[in-house]
Short mmCIF file of C-alpha atoms in Angstrom, two decimals:
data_model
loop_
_atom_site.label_atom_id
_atom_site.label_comp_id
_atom_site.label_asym_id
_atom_site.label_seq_id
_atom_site.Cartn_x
_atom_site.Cartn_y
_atom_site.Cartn_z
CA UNK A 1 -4.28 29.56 19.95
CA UNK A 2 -3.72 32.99 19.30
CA UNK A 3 -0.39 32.76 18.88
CA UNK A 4 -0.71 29.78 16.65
CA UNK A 5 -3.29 31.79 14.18
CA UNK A 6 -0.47 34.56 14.23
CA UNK A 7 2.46 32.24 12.93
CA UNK A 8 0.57 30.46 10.11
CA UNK A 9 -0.03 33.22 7.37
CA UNK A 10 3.89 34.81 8.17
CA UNK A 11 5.35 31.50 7.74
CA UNK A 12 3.65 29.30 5.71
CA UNK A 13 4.37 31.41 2.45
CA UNK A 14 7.85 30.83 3.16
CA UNK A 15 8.66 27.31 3.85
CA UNK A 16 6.48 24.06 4.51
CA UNK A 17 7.70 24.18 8.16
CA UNK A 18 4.74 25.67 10.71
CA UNK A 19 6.44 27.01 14.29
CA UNK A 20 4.51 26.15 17.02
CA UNK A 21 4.45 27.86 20.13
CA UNK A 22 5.19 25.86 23.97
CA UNK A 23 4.66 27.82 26.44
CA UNK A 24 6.98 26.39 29.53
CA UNK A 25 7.05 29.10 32.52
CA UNK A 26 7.02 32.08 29.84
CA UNK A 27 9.53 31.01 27.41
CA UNK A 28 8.27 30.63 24.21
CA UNK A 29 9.87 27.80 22.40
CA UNK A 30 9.25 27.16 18.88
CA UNK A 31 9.45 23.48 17.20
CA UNK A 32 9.02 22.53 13.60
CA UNK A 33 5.90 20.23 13.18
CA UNK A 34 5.87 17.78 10.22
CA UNK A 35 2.93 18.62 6.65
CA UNK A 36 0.93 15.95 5.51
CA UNK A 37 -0.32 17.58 1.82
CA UNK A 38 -1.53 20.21 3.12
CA UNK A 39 -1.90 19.19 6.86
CA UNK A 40 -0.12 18.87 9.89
CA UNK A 41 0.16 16.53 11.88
CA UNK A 42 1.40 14.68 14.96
CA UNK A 43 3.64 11.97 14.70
CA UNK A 44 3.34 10.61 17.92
CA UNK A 45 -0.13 9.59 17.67
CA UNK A 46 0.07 9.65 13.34
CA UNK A 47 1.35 9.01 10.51
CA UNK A 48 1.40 10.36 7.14
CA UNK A 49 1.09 7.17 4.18
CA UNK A 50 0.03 8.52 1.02
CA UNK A 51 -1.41 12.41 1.93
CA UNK A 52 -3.61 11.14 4.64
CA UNK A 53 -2.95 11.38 7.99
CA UNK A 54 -3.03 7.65 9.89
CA UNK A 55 -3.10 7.20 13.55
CA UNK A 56 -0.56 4.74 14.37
CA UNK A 57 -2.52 2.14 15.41
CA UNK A 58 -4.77 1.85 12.16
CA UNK A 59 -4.51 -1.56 10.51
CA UNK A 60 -5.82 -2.45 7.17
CA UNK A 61 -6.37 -5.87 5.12
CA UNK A 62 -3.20 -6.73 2.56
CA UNK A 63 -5.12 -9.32 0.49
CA UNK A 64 -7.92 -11.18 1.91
CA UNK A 65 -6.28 -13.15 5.09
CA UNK A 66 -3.88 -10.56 6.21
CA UNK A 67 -3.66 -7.56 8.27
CA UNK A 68 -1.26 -4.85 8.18
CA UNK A 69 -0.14 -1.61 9.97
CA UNK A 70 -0.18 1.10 7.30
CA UNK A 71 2.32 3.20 9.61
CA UNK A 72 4.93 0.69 10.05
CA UNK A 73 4.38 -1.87 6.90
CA UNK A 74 4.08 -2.12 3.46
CA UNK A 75 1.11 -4.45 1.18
CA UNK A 76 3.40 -5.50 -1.65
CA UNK A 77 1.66 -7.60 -4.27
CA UNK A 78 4.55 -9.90 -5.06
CA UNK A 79 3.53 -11.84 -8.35
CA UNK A 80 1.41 -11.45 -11.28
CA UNK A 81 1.12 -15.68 -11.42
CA UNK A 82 -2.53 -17.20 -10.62
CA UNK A 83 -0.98 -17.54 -7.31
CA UNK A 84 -1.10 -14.08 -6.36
CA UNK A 85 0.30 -13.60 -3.48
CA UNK A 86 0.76 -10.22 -0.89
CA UNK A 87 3.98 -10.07 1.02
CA UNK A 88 4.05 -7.55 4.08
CA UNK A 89 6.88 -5.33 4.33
CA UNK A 90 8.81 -3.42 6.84
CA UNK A 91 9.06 0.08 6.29
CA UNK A 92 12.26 1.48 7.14
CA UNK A 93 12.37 4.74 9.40
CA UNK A 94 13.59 7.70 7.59
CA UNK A 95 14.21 6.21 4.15
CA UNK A 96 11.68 6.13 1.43
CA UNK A 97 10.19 2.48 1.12
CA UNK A 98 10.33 0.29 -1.35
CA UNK A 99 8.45 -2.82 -1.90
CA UNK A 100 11.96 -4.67 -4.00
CA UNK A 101 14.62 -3.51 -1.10
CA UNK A 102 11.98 -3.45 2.06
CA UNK A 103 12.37 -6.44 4.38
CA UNK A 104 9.94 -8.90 4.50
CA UNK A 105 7.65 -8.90 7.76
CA UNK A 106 5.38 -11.33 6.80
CA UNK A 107 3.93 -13.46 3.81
CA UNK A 108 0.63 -13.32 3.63
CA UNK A 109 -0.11 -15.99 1.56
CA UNK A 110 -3.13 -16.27 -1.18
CA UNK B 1 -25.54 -24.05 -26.55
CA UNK B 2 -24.45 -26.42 -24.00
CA UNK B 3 -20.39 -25.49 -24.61
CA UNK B 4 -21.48 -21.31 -24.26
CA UNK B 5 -23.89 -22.31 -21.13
CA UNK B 6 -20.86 -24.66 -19.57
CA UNK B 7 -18.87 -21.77 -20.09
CA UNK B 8 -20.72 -18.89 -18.95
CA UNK B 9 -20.94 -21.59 -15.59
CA UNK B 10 -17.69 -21.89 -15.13
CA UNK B 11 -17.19 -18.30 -15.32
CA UNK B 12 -19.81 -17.35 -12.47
CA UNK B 13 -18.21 -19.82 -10.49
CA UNK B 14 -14.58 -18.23 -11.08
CA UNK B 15 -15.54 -15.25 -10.27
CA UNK B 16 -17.41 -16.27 -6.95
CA UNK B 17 -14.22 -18.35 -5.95
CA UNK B 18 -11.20 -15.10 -6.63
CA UNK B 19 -11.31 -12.50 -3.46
CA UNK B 20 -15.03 -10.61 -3.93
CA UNK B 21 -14.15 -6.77 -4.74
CA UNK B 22 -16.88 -4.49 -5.30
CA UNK B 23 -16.72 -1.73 -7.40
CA UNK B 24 -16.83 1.48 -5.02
CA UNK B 25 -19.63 3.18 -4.24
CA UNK B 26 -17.81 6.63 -4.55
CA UNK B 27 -15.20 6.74 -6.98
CA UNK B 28 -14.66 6.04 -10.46
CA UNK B 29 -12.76 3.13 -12.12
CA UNK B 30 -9.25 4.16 -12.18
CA UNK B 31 -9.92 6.06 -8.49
CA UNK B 32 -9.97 4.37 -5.15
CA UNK B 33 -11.82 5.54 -1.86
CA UNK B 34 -9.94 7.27 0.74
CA UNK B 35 -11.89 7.03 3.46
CA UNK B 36 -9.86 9.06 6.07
CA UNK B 37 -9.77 11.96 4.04
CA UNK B 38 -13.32 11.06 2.19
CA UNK B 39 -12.38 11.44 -0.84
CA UNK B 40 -11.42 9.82 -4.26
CA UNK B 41 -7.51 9.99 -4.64
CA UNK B 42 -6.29 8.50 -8.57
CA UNK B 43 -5.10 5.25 -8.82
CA UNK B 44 -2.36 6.31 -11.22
CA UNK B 45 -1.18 8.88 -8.48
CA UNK B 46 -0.69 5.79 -6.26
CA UNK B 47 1.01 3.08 -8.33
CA UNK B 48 2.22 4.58 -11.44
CA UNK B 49 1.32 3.23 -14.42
CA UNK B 50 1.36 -0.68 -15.44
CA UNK B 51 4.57 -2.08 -15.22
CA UNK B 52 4.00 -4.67 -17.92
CA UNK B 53 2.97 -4.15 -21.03
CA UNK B 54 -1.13 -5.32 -21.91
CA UNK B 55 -1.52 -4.65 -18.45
CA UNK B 56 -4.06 -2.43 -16.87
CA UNK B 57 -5.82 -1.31 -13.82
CA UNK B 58 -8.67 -3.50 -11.61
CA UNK B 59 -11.38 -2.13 -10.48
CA UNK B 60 -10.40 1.10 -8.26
CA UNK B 61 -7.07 -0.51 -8.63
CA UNK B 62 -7.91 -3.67 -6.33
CA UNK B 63 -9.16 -1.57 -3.01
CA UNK B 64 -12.48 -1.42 -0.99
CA UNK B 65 -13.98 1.62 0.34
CA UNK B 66 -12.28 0.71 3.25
CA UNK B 67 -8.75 1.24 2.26
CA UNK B 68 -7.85 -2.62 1.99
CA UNK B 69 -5.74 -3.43 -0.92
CA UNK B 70 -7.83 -6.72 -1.52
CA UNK B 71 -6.89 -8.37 -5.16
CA UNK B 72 -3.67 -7.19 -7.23
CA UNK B 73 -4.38 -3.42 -8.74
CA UNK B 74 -3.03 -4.62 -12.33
CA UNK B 75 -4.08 -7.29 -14.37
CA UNK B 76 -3.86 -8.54 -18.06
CA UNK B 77 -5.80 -7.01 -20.90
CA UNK B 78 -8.67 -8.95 -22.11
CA UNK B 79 -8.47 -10.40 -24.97
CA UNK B 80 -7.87 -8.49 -28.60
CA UNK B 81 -7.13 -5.58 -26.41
CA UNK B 82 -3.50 -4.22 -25.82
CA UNK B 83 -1.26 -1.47 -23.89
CA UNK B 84 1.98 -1.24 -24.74
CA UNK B 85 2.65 2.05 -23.34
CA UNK B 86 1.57 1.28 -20.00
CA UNK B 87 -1.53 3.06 -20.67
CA UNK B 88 -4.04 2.95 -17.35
CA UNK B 89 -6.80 0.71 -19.52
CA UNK B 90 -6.24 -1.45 -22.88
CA UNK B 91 -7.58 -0.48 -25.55
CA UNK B 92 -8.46 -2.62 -28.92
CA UNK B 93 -5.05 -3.66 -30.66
CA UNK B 94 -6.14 -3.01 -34.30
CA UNK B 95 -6.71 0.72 -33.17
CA UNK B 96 -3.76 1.29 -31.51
CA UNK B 97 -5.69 4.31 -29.62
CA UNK B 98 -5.30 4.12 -26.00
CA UNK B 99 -8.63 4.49 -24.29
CA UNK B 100 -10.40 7.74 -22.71
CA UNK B 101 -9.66 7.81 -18.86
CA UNK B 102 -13.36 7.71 -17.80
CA UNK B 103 -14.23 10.30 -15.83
CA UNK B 104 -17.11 8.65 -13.87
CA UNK B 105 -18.55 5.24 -14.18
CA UNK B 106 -22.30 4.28 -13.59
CA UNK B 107 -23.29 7.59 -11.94
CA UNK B 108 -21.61 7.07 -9.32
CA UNK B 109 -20.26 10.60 -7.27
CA UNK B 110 -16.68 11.83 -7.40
CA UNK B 111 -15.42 13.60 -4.69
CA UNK B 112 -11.90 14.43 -5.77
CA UNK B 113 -9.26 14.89 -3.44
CA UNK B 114 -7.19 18.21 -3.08
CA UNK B 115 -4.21 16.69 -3.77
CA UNK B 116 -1.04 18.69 -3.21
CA UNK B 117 0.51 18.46 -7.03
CA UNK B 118 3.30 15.55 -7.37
CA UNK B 119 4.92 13.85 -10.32
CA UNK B 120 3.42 10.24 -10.92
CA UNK B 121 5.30 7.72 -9.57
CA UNK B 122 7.69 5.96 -12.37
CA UNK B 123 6.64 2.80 -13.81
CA UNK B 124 8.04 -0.67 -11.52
CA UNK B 125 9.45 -3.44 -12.57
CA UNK B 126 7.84 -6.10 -14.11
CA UNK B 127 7.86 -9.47 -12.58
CA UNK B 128 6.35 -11.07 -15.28
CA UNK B 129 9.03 -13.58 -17.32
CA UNK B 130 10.09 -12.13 -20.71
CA UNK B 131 7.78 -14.96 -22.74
CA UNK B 132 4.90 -13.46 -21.03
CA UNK B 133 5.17 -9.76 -22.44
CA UNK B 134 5.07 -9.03 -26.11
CA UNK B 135 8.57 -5.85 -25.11
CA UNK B 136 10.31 -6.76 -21.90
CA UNK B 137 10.84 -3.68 -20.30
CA UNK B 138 13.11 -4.49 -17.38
CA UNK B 139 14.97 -7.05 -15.65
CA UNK B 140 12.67 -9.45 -14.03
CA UNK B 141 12.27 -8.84 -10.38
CA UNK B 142 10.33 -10.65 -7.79
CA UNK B 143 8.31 -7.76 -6.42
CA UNK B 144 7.28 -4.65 -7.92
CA UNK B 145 8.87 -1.31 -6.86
CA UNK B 146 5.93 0.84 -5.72
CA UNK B 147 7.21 3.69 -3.70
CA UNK B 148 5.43 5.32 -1.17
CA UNK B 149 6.68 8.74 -2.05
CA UNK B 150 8.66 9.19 -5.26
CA UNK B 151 10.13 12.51 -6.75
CA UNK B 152 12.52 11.00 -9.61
CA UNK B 153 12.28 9.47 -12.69
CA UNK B 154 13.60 6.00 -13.73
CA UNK B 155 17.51 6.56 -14.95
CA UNK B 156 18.99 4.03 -17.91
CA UNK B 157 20.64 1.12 -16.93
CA UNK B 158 23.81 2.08 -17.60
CA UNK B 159 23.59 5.03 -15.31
CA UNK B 160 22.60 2.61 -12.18
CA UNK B 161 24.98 0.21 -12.92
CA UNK B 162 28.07 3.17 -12.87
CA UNK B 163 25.59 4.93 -9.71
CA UNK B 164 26.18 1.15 -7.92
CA UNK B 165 29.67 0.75 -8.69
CA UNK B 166 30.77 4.75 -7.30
CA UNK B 167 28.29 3.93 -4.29
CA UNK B 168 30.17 0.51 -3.56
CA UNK B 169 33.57 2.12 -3.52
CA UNK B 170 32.54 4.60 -1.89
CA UNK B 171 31.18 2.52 1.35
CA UNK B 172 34.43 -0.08 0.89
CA UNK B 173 36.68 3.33 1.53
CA UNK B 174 34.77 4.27 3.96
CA UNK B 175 34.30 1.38 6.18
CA UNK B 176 38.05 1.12 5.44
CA UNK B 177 38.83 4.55 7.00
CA UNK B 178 36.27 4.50 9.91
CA UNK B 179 37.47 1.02 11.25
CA UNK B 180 40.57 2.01 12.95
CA UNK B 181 39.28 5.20 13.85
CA UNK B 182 36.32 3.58 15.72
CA UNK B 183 38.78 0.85 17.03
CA UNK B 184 41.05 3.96 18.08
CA UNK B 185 38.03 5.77 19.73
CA UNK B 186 37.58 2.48 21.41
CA UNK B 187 40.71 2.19 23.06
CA UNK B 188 40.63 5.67 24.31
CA UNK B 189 37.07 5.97 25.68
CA UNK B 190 37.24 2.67 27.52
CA UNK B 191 33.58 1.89 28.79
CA UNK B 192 31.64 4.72 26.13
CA UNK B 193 31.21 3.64 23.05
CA UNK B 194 29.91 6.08 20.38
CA UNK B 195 27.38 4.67 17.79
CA UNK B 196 25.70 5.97 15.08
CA UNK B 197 22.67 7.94 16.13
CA UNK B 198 19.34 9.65 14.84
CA UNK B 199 21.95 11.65 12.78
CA UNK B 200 20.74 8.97 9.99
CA UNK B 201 17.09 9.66 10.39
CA UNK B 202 15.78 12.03 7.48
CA UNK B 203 14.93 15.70 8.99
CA UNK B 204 12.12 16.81 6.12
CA UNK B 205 9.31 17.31 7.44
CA UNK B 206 7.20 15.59 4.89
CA UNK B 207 8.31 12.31 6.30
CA UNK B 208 6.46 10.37 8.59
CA UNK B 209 8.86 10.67 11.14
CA UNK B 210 11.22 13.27 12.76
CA UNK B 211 15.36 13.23 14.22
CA UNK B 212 13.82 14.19 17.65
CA UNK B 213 11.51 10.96 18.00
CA UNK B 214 14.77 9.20 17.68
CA UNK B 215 16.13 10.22 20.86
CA UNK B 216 15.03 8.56 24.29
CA UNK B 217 12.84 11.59 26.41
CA UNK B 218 15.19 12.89 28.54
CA UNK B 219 13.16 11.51 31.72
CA UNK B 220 13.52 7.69 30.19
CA UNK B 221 17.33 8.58 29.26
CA UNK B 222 18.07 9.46 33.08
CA UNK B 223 16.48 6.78 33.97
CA UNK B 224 18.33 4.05 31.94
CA UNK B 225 21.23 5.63 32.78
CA UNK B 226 20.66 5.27 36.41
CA UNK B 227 19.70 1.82 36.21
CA UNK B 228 23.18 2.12 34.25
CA UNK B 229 25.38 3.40 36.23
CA UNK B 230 23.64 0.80 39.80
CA UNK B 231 24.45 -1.98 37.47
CA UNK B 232 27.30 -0.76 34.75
CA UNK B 233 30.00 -3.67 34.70
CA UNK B 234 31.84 -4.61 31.42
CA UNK B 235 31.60 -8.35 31.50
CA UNK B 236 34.64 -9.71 30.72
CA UNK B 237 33.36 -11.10 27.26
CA UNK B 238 33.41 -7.75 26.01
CA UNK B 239 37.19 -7.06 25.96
CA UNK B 240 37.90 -10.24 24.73
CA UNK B 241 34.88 -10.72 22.01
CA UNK B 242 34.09 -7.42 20.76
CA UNK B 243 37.25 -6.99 18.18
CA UNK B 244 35.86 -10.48 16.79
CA UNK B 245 32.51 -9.21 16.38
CA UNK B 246 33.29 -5.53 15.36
CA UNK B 247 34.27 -6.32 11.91
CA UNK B 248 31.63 -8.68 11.14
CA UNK B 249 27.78 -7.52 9.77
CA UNK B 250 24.59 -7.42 11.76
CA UNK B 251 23.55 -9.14 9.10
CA UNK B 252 25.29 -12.44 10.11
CA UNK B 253 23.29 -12.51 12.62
CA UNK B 254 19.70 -13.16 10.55
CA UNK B 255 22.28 -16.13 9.08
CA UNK B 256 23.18 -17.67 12.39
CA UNK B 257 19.48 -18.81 13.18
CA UNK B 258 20.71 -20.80 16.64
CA UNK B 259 22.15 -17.77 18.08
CA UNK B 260 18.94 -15.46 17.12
CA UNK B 261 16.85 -18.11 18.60
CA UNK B 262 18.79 -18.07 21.95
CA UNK B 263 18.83 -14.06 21.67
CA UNK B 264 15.17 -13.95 21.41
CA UNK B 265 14.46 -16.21 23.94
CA UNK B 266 16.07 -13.73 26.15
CA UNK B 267 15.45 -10.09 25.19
CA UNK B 268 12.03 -10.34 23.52
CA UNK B 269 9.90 -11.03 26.86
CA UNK B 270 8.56 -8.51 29.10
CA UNK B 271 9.59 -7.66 32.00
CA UNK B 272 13.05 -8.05 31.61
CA UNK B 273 15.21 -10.02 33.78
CA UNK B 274 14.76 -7.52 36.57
CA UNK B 275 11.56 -8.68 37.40
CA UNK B 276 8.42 -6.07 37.52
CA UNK B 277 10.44 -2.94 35.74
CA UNK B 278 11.27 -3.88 31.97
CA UNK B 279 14.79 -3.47 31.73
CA UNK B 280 17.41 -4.70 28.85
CA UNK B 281 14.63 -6.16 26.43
CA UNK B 282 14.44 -6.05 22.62
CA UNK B 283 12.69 -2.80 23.46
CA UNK B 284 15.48 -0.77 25.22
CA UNK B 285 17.59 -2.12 22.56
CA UNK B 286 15.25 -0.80 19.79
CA UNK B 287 15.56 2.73 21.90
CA UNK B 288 19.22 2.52 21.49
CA UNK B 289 19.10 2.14 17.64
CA UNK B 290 17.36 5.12 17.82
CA UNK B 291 13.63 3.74 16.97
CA UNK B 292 10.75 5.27 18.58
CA UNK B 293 8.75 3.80 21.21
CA UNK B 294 5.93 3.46 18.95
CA UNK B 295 7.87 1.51 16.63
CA UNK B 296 8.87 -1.11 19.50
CA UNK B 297 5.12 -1.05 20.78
CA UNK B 298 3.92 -1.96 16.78
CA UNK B 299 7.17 -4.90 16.88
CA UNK B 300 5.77 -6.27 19.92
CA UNK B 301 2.30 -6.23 18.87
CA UNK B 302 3.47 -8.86 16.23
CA UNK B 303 3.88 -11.22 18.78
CA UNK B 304 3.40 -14.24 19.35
CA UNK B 305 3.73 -14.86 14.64
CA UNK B 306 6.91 -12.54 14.37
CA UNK B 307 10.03 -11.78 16.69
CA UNK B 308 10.29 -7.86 17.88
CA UNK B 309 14.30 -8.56 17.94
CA UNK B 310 14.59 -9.90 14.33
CA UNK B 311 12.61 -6.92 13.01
CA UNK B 312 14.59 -5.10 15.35
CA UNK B 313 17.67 -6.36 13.39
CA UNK B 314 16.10 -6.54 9.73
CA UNK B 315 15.00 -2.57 9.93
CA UNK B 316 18.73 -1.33 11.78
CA UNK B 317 20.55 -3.79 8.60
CA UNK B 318 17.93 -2.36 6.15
CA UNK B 319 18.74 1.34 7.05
CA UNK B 320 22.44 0.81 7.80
CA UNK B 321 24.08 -2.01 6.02
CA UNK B 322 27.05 -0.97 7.25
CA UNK B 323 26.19 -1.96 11.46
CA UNK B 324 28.16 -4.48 13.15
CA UNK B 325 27.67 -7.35 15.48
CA UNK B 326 29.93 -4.66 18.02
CA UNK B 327 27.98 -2.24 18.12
CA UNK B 328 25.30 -4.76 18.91
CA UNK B 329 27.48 -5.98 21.85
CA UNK B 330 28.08 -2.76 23.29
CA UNK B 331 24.60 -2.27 23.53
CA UNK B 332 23.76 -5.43 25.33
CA UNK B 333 26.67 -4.11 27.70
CA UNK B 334 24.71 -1.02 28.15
CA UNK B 335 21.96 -2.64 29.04
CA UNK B 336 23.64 -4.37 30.84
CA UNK B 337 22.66 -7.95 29.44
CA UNK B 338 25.59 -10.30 29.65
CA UNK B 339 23.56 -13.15 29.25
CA UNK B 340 22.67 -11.97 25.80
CA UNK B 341 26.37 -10.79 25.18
CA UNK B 342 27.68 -14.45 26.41
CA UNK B 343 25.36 -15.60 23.58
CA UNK B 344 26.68 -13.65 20.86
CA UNK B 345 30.13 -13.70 21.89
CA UNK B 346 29.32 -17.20 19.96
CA UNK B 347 30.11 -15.66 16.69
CA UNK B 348 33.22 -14.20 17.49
#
């Protein structure tokens, strides 16, 4: 913890990137974490959709018969017509989604 | 009397029938509520502006204080109001005054979020047909292009269409090139087969995810490589087959719906064919394309509505157009599923 409270205010003005320490039989190892806004966080139990930090498992309504998982998937609105419709999308790892090139997971439906 | 009363009716019951958003209890019109962070994060910041014209924002741009996106965040302008330059409200069309953003809205208490400063995202496309808006902006499209994070701003057209063409040579000379070296490589490495690893993945660390998820923990790596090397035997298929399959697209394979089926059938259930260990399913193959675990336990949560192998397949030909039915194969070899491989050796 210590350690931790010493590497934040060195760092931080320099890059985005926060060192954490491990501590494995004395050897100090240090691994980049990923920022949220203004957070960190950890992205095997988050995710980071839109500055907030997500666990993974958090699900959310896309339109009123359909739920989603914020972490993996898209809500895409797909037409301004009276039959407005919400298409869920895949995100795709590593890429910035889009709701025209994502691939559709599911249609939701009106 | 009886025509404004009939209306006024009709409108009540309208309104009762479309999806029932309430305004938020937190937040202003043109914010939403974040409830994980508890706080009011813009609307504008979000989705960009309208991407048709006399379009504006909904009520906290269609989302409950509970983070569900619930009716369409845009709709058209009431009428004798007008936005033509994608303003975030209309405004009267004889004034030709966009309105004030309001800064709060019945009282209600704004708790802004510290947002970490960003350009707005750039304005989508509009899906609308080009009778329906007074200046077409863009090509119609059938969804509209909000990003979840977005740094650029929108080029002309003329600029994507020479961006698409360089891009398009560009992967036809390269697939060109790599083909005979992977063929080569191939030949020479016999039973290993290099593939394209989390070398793709996006390092920065504001992404959600990071290169070193991508990679199998060492302790399940040993361990599918023991199972590997008990049970490593290239079937006979894959000698014969694979050239077939090298040079076509993964993509065929979301085409070919028989084959999928048959594919499914066998990798998506858990355990694998092994019995009480799950070995060789959809969700070792997932590890191989370099997709976290979590990823394959979200896929498989989609069960029994959606297949974890065809979103398997639709996110590895999403982020790599360029992956092949043989590289597909030599992972079924890996794992060491010749049923599966039989089955695709079908499209050879």
């Amino acid at each position: 913890m210590v350690v931790l409270l010493l590497c934040l205010p060195l760092l931080r003005s320099l890059t985005r990137t926060m060192l954490l320490r491990i501590f494995d039989s004395g050897l100090l190892v240090c691994q980049s974490v990923p920022w949220c806004g203004d957070r960190i966080y950890n992205p095997l139990e988050q995710c980071c959709e839109d500055d907030t930090i997500l666990p993974l498992n958090r699900t959310r309504l896309c339109g009123p018969n359909c739920i989603y998982w914020p972490c993996f998937e898209l809500c895409c609105p797909e037409s301004f017509s009276p039959q407005k419709k919400f298409v869920v999308r895949l995100k795709v790892l590593g890429v910035k989604s889009q709701c025209h090139s994502a691939p559709i997971s599911r249609d939701c439906g009106r | 009397m009886g025509t404004g009363c009939f209306l006024h009716t009709a409108l009540l019951l309208m309104a009762q029938a479309l999806p029932q958003l309430e305004a938020s209890q937190y937040c202003g019109h043109l914010e939403y509520w974040n409830p994980d962070n508890k706080c009011c994060s813009s609307c504008l910041q979000r989705f960009g502006p309208p991407p048709c014209p006399d379009h504006e924002f909904v009520e906290n741009c269609g989302l409950n204080d509970f983070g569900d996106l619930l009716t369409h965040p845009f709709r058209k302008c009431p009428p004798g109001q007008c936005n033509p330059d994608g303003a975030e409200q209309c405004s009267p069309c004889s004034s030709g005054v966009a309105a004030s953003t309001p800064m709060g809205n019945g009282g209600r208490t704004l708790q802004r979020c510290k947002e970490v400063p960003k350009p707005i995202p750039p304005k989508g496309f509009c899906p609308l047909p080009s009778e329906e808006t007074r200046a077409p902006i863009s090509p119609v499209s059938s969804s509209l292009s909000w990003t979840t994070k977005s740094t650029s701003t929108q080029p002309s057209f003329v600029l994507i269409s020479v961006l698409i063409l360089v891009l398009v040579l560009l992967l036809i000379s390269a697939v060109i090139l790599l083909l005979p070296l992977q063929r080569h490589c191939c030949r020479h490495k016999g039973k290993t087969i290099s593939l394209p690893s989390s070398g793709l993945v996006c390092g920065d660390p504001n992404t959600y995810t990071l290169p070193s998820l991508h990679s199998p923990s060492p302790g399940a790596l040993e361990a599918l490589e023991t199972r590997t090397t008990e049970k490593v035997y290239l079937p006979p298929l894959l000698g014969k087959d694979l050239p077939g399959l090298e040079s076509q697209p993964l993509s065929r394979l979301l085409d070919e719906l028989e084959v999928l089926e048959e594919l499914i059938v066998l990798l998506d259930p858990e355990p694998g064919p092994v019995g009480c260990m799950a070995y060789g399913t959809t969700r070792h193959l997932a590890a191989r394309y370099g997709l976290p675990a979590t990823w394959s336990t979200f896929a498989y949560s989609l069960r029994p509505s959606r297949s974890p192998l065809r979103a398997l397949i639709e996110m590895v030909v999403a982020r790599e157009p360029s992956a092949s039915l043989g590289q597909l194969g030599a992972h079924l070899a890996h794992l060491g599923r010749a049923d599966a491989l039989r089955v695709l050796s079908k499209l050879g």
